XYZ file of C-alpha atoms in Angstrom:
345
model
C 22.025 -54.467 95.156
C 21.057 -56.296 92.001
C 18.053 -57.972 94.286
C 17.106 -54.413 95.620
C 13.511 -54.096 93.836
C 13.743 -50.290 93.943
C 16.881 -50.269 91.832
C 15.390 -52.282 89.074
C 12.177 -50.337 89.293
C 14.143 -47.123 89.115
C 16.308 -48.237 86.346
C 13.209 -49.793 84.355
C 11.441 -46.505 84.653
C 14.132 -44.724 83.428
C 14.542 -46.946 80.412
C 10.781 -46.901 79.592
C 10.327 -42.967 79.580
C 13.258 -42.046 77.466
C 11.942 -43.743 74.234
C 8.498 -41.947 74.786
C 9.838 -38.481 74.927
C 12.232 -38.671 71.930
C 9.605 -39.679 68.914
C 7.251 -36.969 70.108
C 9.920 -34.198 69.799
C 11.146 -35.686 66.569
C 7.467 -35.861 65.249
C 6.991 -32.251 66.066
C 10.055 -31.344 64.249
C 9.070 -33.180 61.122
C 5.363 -31.817 61.230
C 6.642 -28.181 61.096
C 9.075 -28.708 58.398
C 6.239 -30.262 56.561
C 4.281 -27.442 57.043
C 6.990 -24.750 56.168
C 7.533 -26.824 52.899
C 3.862 -27.041 52.128
C 3.426 -23.219 52.368
C 6.442 -22.856 50.185
C 5.203 -25.067 47.429
C 1.945 -23.436 47.453
C 3.260 -19.851 47.348
C 5.310 -20.882 44.255
C 2.279 -22.716 42.506
C 0.332 -19.422 43.098
C 2.758 -17.162 41.608
C 2.856 -19.507 38.467
C -0.968 -19.442 38.162
C -0.926 -15.702 38.628
C 1.424 -15.180 35.791
C 0.001 -17.488 33.368
C -3.678 -16.815 33.755
C -6.081 -13.623 34.124
C -8.657 -13.611 36.788
C -11.848 -15.491 35.714
C -10.295 -16.467 32.250
C -8.297 -19.341 30.908
C -5.672 -17.853 28.688
C -5.368 -20.346 25.780
C -2.777 -19.333 23.261
C -3.639 -20.471 19.859
C -0.477 -21.074 17.367
C -1.505 -19.943 13.953
C -0.349 -22.540 11.108
C 2.040 -20.605 8.806
C 0.947 -20.039 5.136
C 2.462 -22.563 2.650
C 4.929 -20.841 0.394
C 3.746 -19.835 -3.030
C 5.246 -21.632 -6.099
C 7.511 -18.305 -7.111
C 10.993 -17.672 -8.195
C 13.498 -16.795 -5.659
C 13.562 -12.993 -6.722
C 9.971 -12.724 -6.285
C 9.971 -13.489 -2.682
C 10.268 -9.919 -1.283
C 7.388 -8.826 -3.443
C 5.119 -11.338 -1.956
C 3.187 -10.550 1.101
C 0.711 -11.629 3.699
C -0.986 -8.624 5.241
C -2.721 -8.852 8.643
C -5.328 -6.094 8.819
C -6.158 -4.684 12.086
C -9.806 -3.616 10.874
C -10.917 -6.803 9.893
C -9.893 -10.607 9.416
C -8.972 -11.880 5.892
C -10.262 -15.141 6.821
C -10.241 -17.740 4.278
C -7.956 -15.518 2.074
C -5.293 -14.924 4.628
C -2.964 -17.229 2.868
C -3.516 -15.416 -0.512
C -0.332 -13.505 -1.303
C -0.784 -9.822 -1.954
C 1.403 -7.607 -4.327
C 2.140 -3.959 -3.260
C 2.205 -1.235 -6.247
C 2.044 2.338 -6.604
C 1.229 4.189 -10.241
C 3.524 6.955 -10.475
C 2.381 9.778 -12.849
C 1.372 13.506 -13.443
C -1.904 15.244 -13.649
C -3.558 14.702 -17.054
C -1.567 11.832 -18.101
C -4.450 9.134 -18.400
C -3.846 7.867 -15.008
C -7.262 8.242 -13.919
C -8.571 6.229 -16.897
C -5.717 3.495 -16.375
C -6.762 3.402 -12.622
C -10.389 2.524 -13.552
C -9.075 -0.262 -15.614
C -6.877 -1.881 -13.052
C -10.032 -1.555 -10.483
C -11.879 -3.406 -13.007
C -9.803 -6.559 -12.315
C -11.427 -8.676 -9.706
C -8.300 -9.092 -7.476
C -6.622 -5.462 -7.872
C -7.474 -2.423 -5.607
C -5.965 0.730 -6.599
C -6.954 3.336 -3.921
C -6.805 6.415 -5.786
C -5.143 9.844 -5.494
C -4.624 9.553 -1.508
C -1.830 11.997 -1.508
C -3.839 14.953 -3.251
C -4.597 15.556 0.388
C -1.588 17.887 1.821
C -1.526 16.580 5.019
C -0.859 13.179 4.203
C 2.326 14.212 2.526
C 3.241 16.806 5.062
C 6.663 14.907 6.011
C 8.144 11.396 5.217
C 6.416 10.033 8.587
C 2.911 10.822 7.560
C 3.695 9.338 3.974
C 4.953 6.254 5.392
C 2.190 5.940 7.798
C -0.208 6.477 5.122
C 1.534 3.723 2.866
C 1.404 1.417 5.745
C -2.088 1.572 6.220
C -2.774 1.262 2.363
C -0.374 -1.871 1.986
C -1.847 -3.470 5.417
C -5.355 -3.462 3.644
C -6.646 -1.123 6.475
C -7.315 1.672 3.933
C -10.962 1.619 2.916
C -12.218 3.095 -0.522
C -14.666 2.270 -2.941
C -12.016 0.425 -4.830
C -10.991 -1.878 -1.886
C -11.483 -5.621 -2.287
C -9.634 -6.175 0.838
C -10.087 -9.842 2.100
C -9.053 -11.504 -1.544
C -7.170 -8.630 -3.037
C -3.918 -9.966 -4.804
C -2.545 -6.551 -5.622
C -3.008 -3.469 -3.728
C -1.774 0.018 -4.537
C -2.367 3.812 -5.234
C -2.281 6.469 -7.777
C 0.718 9.082 -6.749
C 1.583 12.270 -8.685
C 5.200 13.098 -8.851
C 4.379 16.680 -7.251
C 2.807 15.339 -4.467
C 5.820 14.558 -2.235
C 7.346 11.753 -4.654
C 10.082 13.999 -6.025
C 10.534 15.886 -2.505
C 11.119 12.909 -0.659
C 12.452 10.288 -3.490
C 15.281 8.998 -1.438
C 13.042 7.838 1.505
C 10.122 6.641 -0.929
C 12.831 4.473 -2.794
C 13.970 2.907 0.279
C 10.578 2.356 1.496
C 9.531 0.730 -1.710
C 12.770 -1.522 -1.727
C 12.364 -2.534 2.062
C 8.638 -3.147 1.731
C 8.676 -4.768 -1.789
C 6.616 -2.028 -3.554
C 6.518 -2.167 -7.256
C 6.259 1.137 -9.309
C 3.813 1.582 -12.340
C 5.228 4.574 -14.344
C 2.476 5.978 -16.508
C 3.474 9.133 -18.765
C 2.189 10.834 -21.871
C 4.141 11.142 -24.960
C 2.391 13.919 -26.324
C 3.062 16.498 -24.025
C 1.112 19.086 -26.064
C -2.145 17.329 -25.551
C -1.452 16.985 -21.853
C -0.960 20.829 -21.630
C -4.237 21.301 -23.441
C -6.006 18.948 -21.180
C -4.487 20.745 -17.956
C -5.795 24.016 -19.150
C -9.255 22.695 -20.038
C -9.505 21.043 -16.528
C -8.488 24.278 -14.857
C -11.370 26.070 -16.591
C -13.824 23.365 -15.745
C -12.646 23.670 -12.188
C -13.647 27.415 -12.198
C -16.533 27.456 -14.397
C -18.207 24.203 -13.847
C -20.246 24.223 -17.185
C -21.675 20.408 -16.369
C -24.699 21.825 -14.123
C -22.424 23.661 -11.728
C -20.127 20.437 -10.924
C -16.438 20.116 -11.620
C -15.674 17.031 -13.290
C -11.906 15.626 -14.079
C -13.522 12.674 -15.890
C -16.729 11.901 -17.768
C -18.694 8.720 -18.424
C -20.865 9.967 -21.451
C -20.345 11.357 -24.901
C -22.613 14.268 -24.203
C -20.713 15.301 -20.972
C -17.297 15.176 -23.235
C -18.814 17.221 -25.948
C -19.604 20.063 -23.624
C -16.101 20.075 -22.002
C -14.432 19.834 -25.266
C -16.239 23.204 -26.426
C -13.605 25.110 -24.425
C -10.535 26.168 -26.463
C -7.627 27.106 -24.221
C -5.185 29.929 -25.095
C -1.798 28.584 -24.703
C 1.143 30.737 -23.596
C 3.579 30.485 -26.549
C 6.426 32.436 -24.796
C 6.592 29.711 -22.117
C 5.570 26.884 -24.249
C 8.871 25.319 -24.874
C 10.443 25.818 -21.450
C 7.335 24.267 -19.902
C 7.582 21.134 -22.248
C 11.094 20.813 -21.348
C 10.379 21.084 -17.623
C 7.986 18.069 -17.871
C 10.737 16.068 -19.841
C 13.121 16.969 -17.121
C 10.801 15.819 -14.122
C 10.108 12.318 -16.203
C 13.806 11.752 -16.523
C 14.634 12.651 -12.958
C 11.902 10.344 -11.687
C 13.045 7.435 -13.764
C 16.626 7.940 -12.494
C 15.508 8.122 -8.928
C 13.526 4.932 -9.054
C 15.896 2.986 -11.356
C 16.762 0.646 -8.525
C 13.194 -0.467 -7.664
C 11.209 -2.977 -9.525
C 9.174 -0.997 -12.030
C 7.512 -0.937 -15.403
C 6.988 2.153 -17.871
C 3.984 2.740 -19.617
C 2.893 5.602 -22.066
C -0.924 6.492 -22.164
C -0.924 6.467 -26.111
C 0.533 2.817 -26.317
C -2.092 1.802 -23.514
C -4.780 3.494 -25.864
C -3.678 1.870 -29.301
C -2.369 -1.546 -27.861
C -4.422 -3.282 -25.272
C -1.771 -6.145 -24.795
C -0.141 -3.421 -22.578
C -2.846 -4.193 -20.177
C -1.915 -7.810 -20.160
C 1.736 -6.684 -19.533
C 0.634 -5.002 -16.360
C -1.338 -7.699 -15.159
C 1.566 -10.261 -15.707
C 3.806 -7.406 -13.771
C 1.336 -7.588 -10.546
C 1.144 -11.359 -10.933
C -2.638 -11.520 -11.352
C -4.826 -13.659 -13.876
C -5.167 -12.154 -17.023
C -8.557 -10.268 -17.795
C -10.313 -8.225 -20.215
C -10.152 -4.570 -18.447
C -12.831 -1.905 -19.398
C -13.428 1.516 -18.248
C -16.516 3.669 -18.333
C -14.574 6.809 -18.924
C -15.061 8.564 -22.154
C -12.314 10.660 -23.781
C -12.775 14.502 -23.999
C -10.499 15.631 -26.611
C -10.475 13.394 -29.622
C -8.901 13.942 -33.345
C -6.744 16.718 -34.089
C -5.392 19.309 -31.547
C -6.147 22.107 -33.713
C -9.723 21.689 -33.023
C -9.122 22.522 -29.316
C -6.506 25.492 -29.340
C -7.505 28.878 -29.568
C -4.316 30.148 -30.988
C -3.242 27.249 -33.012
C -1.430 29.237 -35.446
C 0.826 30.849 -33.037
C 1.590 27.239 -31.405
C 2.503 25.771 -34.828
C 5.133 28.489 -35.281
C 6.562 28.226 -31.815
C 7.196 24.515 -32.204
C 8.185 24.399 -35.925
C 11.952 23.465 -36.462
C 12.121 22.094 -32.687
C 12.301 18.594 -31.459
C 8.869 19.133 -30.181
C 7.373 19.716 -33.749
C 6.065 16.071 -33.851
C 3.615 16.908 -31.040
C 1.747 18.958 -33.572
C 0.671 16.059 -35.694
C 0.587 13.019 -33.202
C -2.898 11.670 -32.947
C -4.589 8.657 -31.684
C -8.019 7.402 -31.318
C -9.717 5.692 -28.303
């Protein structure tokens, strides 16, 4: 049987054919597995590429280097800001720190003149009486939105020195939402690091004369049919000073007291904020007060000038129609000193 040639032939054939069939099947399995793995890996890669890039563009994220910390005292840190305006870029000044402020005052207390002095400084931008427009102070939300725009350096006005401003703020009258929403405004000031500059007038009788004269000018417009709250020439001041208001002596003392009470309330409401208190008469007489303000705002000291000209100079008796009645009303009261208070500018 061992010598049977057909036996060996059949056996050899079996032994030879078996190895040929097994590697072929194995290769097919490996090939299919490799194809499946390749498709899976490609799908994962495509998903990652789709997430990280936009069609047709390479999305490169640029990481900005943080501004170096200023050399300041720890208590000053909440009052130092680096605004990022939406409407433009601060370019080379983006690392210049900015202080936020608000001039809190009352009408005819010298705030207009005071603001022109601040804006005479290269690094200070005070954007005017923004909340004189009622819609901007209609509620807390509109107030905070307006303030955010101012302090983000996105408020454009003639006073704007946006890119390299070191101090930015506004003039805000107490009857323009300040007293009504004082709690929310105080919280905003403390949260956003806003400093308050209070500017009041010691001689409330002079302020009353100025208010009455300004109301008359608004109605009559003696300067070529134009109302001017502030003037820039002695001739214009002389024309406006010709009007002598008639003061209601019956309400005089109560009106003066009301102004005092409003002032006291405002100072009480904002006592927890960083603030400075100024009086118009002191700034007129002593220009070192302007240096105090510049130190308060942490800006370089400069000599500040204004083109505005004072309207009512000298004794008040020259500017009140019923001066004798006013004197009688205030004699013997703690307002008597208002009759003789005088200063020159």
